[in-house]
Amino acid sequence: MTTATDVGFVEMRIAKVVGVGGAEDEVVRCVVVLDEVTGDRQLPIMIGQAEAFSLAARLGRIQWRRPMTYQFVAALVQALWGRVRQVRIDRVVEEAYAATVEVEGPLSMHSVDARPSDALNLAVLVHAPIFAAPKVLQEAEATRADDSAGAVLLRQALVAPPMTIEQLGT
């Protein structure tokens, strides 16, 4: 079976989730930062606030009394005798990153398109490896190099402290 690294994909890990921006426009943008496992490349990806909250809570080991969306999806995959084999941030579509979740079932393997924020939330829950396409990493570096407002936010995300979510009352 061909693996992502066999075709040049780079293994990544979630380094942190951050909130950046504010001051002038009062809008905080959420970014998940992926680090290369065996190198020094980074991939910051802007994500929605709900997805960032869920990811930061999971990274902070927050437990919910009832299943949230990503716990439900993970349980559904398992109930159908499947497993999430890997997550790949593998392309850019209309200036946004896109992901593929590879799901292994009892009869075959399926590749499912996803937003990176959803795919990463699922990967964290099921301990699936995360990969990025070399072209995606190159595009990210080029995007951060310009002087647009978005590039400034992405550069800020790389040095910002991680978002923390704490559970109140036990």
Tab-separated table of C-alpha atoms in Angstrom, residues 16-142:
chain	number	residue	atom	x	y	z
A	16	LYS	CA	-0.643	25.176	18.473
A	17	VAL	CA	-3.869	27.026	17.891
A	18	VAL	CA	-3.672	30.813	18.231
A	19	GLY	CA	-5.806	33.911	17.992
A	20	VAL	CA	-4.199	36.870	16.178
A	21	GLY	CA	-5.236	40.310	15.051
A	22	GLY	CA	-7.509	42.597	16.947
A	23	ALA	CA	-6.386	46.174	17.669
A	24	GLU	CA	-7.540	48.095	14.579
A	25	ASP	CA	-10.447	46.012	13.342
A	26	GLU	CA	-11.213	44.274	16.668
A	27	VAL	CA	-11.509	40.963	14.803
A	28	VAL	CA	-9.469	38.045	16.076
A	29	ARG	CA	-8.537	35.482	13.463
A	30	CYS	CA	-7.814	31.903	14.492
A	31	VAL	CA	-4.866	29.995	13.101
A	32	VAL	CA	-3.691	26.426	13.570
A	33	VAL	CA	0.068	26.037	13.175
A	34	LEU	CA	1.488	22.746	11.948
A	35	ASP	CA	5.182	21.924	12.402
A	36	GLU	CA	7.167	19.530	10.241
A	37	VAL	CA	7.961	16.398	12.268
A	38	THR	CA	11.526	15.941	10.944
A	39	GLY	CA	12.349	19.474	9.831
A	40	ASP	CA	11.720	23.123	10.497
A	41	ARG	CA	8.942	24.026	8.080
A	42	GLN	CA	5.670	25.375	9.416
A	43	LEU	CA	2.202	25.562	7.933
A	44	PRO	CA	-0.157	28.150	9.453
A	45	ILE	CA	-3.789	27.747	8.372
A	46	MET	CA	-6.560	30.227	9.176
A	47	ILE	CA	-9.609	28.435	10.580
A	48	GLY	CA	-12.976	29.357	12.031
A	49	GLN	CA	-13.452	30.207	15.687
A	50	ALA	CA	-15.635	27.175	16.438
A	51	GLU	CA	-13.108	24.799	14.865
A	52	ALA	CA	-10.244	26.543	16.695
A	53	PHE	CA	-12.076	26.277	20.017
A	54	SER	CA	-12.734	22.576	19.491
A	55	LEU	CA	-9.129	21.893	18.489
A	56	ALA	CA	-7.655	23.934	21.375
A	57	ALA	CA	-9.994	22.211	23.845
A	58	ARG	CA	-8.942	18.780	22.603
A	59	LEU	CA	-5.245	19.707	22.720
A	60	GLY	CA	-5.887	20.891	26.289
A	61	ARG	CA	-7.451	17.514	27.088
A	62	ILE	CA	-10.877	18.964	27.874
A	63	GLN	CA	-13.529	16.265	28.183
A	64	TRP	CA	-17.181	16.958	27.389
A	65	ARG	CA	-20.072	15.162	29.071
A	66	ARG	CA	-21.761	14.569	25.720
A	67	PRO	CA	-20.129	13.979	22.341
A	68	MET	CA	-19.403	17.099	20.331
A	69	THR	CA	-19.386	17.114	16.517
A	70	TYR	CA	-15.915	15.639	15.998
A	71	GLN	CA	-16.404	12.987	18.682
A	72	PHE	CA	-19.632	12.023	16.919
A	73	VAL	CA	-17.862	11.745	13.545
A	74	ALA	CA	-15.062	9.632	15.034
A	75	ALA	CA	-17.592	7.342	16.738
A	76	LEU	CA	-19.581	7.043	13.510
A	77	VAL	CA	-16.491	5.978	11.539
A	78	GLN	CA	-15.682	3.401	14.221
A	79	ALA	CA	-19.288	2.134	14.351
A	80	LEU	CA	-19.074	1.470	10.608
A	81	TRP	CA	-15.949	-0.644	11.213
A	82	GLY	CA	-13.676	1.991	9.750
A	83	ARG	CA	-10.664	3.921	10.881
A	84	VAL	CA	-9.125	7.215	9.857
A	85	ARG	CA	-5.846	6.157	8.320
A	86	GLN	CA	-4.379	9.612	7.668
A	87	VAL	CA	-5.127	13.256	6.980
A	88	ARG	CA	-3.499	15.149	4.138
A	89	ILE	CA	-3.442	18.903	3.552
A	90	ASP	CA	-2.961	18.338	-0.138
A	91	ARG	CA	-4.073	21.240	-2.301
A	92	VAL	CA	-5.135	24.855	-2.580
A	93	VAL	CA	-8.614	25.551	-3.954
A	94	GLU	CA	-9.660	29.145	-4.589
A	95	GLU	CA	-6.906	30.475	-2.294
A	96	ALA	CA	-7.896	28.148	0.581
A	97	TYR	CA	-6.239	24.945	1.714
A	98	ALA	CA	-8.120	21.710	1.184
A	99	ALA	CA	-7.661	18.360	2.876
A	100	THR	CA	-8.330	14.696	2.287
A	101	VAL	CA	-9.201	12.253	5.042
A	102	GLU	CA	-8.292	8.708	4.135
A	103	VAL	CA	-10.720	6.262	5.743
A	104	GLU	CA	-10.113	2.527	5.734
A	105	GLY	CA	-13.252	0.416	5.894
A	106	PRO	CA	-13.862	-3.316	5.993
A	107	LEU	CA	-14.094	-3.545	2.213
A	108	SER	CA	-11.992	-0.684	0.844
A	109	MET	CA	-10.201	2.604	1.331
A	110	HIS	CA	-12.034	5.898	0.757
A	111	SER	CA	-10.673	9.406	0.319
A	112	VAL	CA	-13.021	12.058	1.668
A	113	ASP	CA	-12.638	15.779	0.906
A	114	ALA	CA	-12.613	18.026	3.968
A	115	ARG	CA	-11.752	21.444	5.261
A	116	PRO	CA	-8.364	21.317	6.990
A	117	SER	CA	-9.916	22.453	10.282
A	118	ASP	CA	-12.357	19.530	10.272
A	119	ALA	CA	-9.730	17.027	9.161
A	120	LEU	CA	-7.280	18.188	11.837
A	121	ASN	CA	-9.905	18.033	14.582
A	122	LEU	CA	-10.672	14.464	13.570
A	123	ALA	CA	-6.981	13.516	13.322
A	124	VAL	CA	-6.331	14.720	16.871
A	125	LEU	CA	-9.215	12.647	18.214
A	126	VAL	CA	-8.246	9.399	16.513
A	127	HIS	CA	-4.467	9.898	16.624
A	128	ALA	CA	-4.149	9.782	12.834
A	129	PRO	CA	-0.968	11.039	11.177
A	130	ILE	CA	-1.084	14.389	9.385
A	131	PHE	CA	0.727	15.098	6.121
A	132	ALA	CA	1.187	18.145	3.901
A	133	ALA	CA	1.929	18.201	0.194
A	134	PRO	CA	5.251	19.860	-0.690
A	135	LYS	CA	3.391	22.241	-3.016
A	136	VAL	CA	1.188	23.332	-0.103
A	137	LEU	CA	4.250	24.039	2.053
A	138	GLN	CA	5.836	26.035	-0.785
A	139	GLU	CA	2.647	28.031	-1.282
A	140	ALA	CA	2.467	28.755	2.455
A	141	GLU	CA	6.031	30.075	2.482
A	142	ALA	CA	5.334	32.276	-0.545
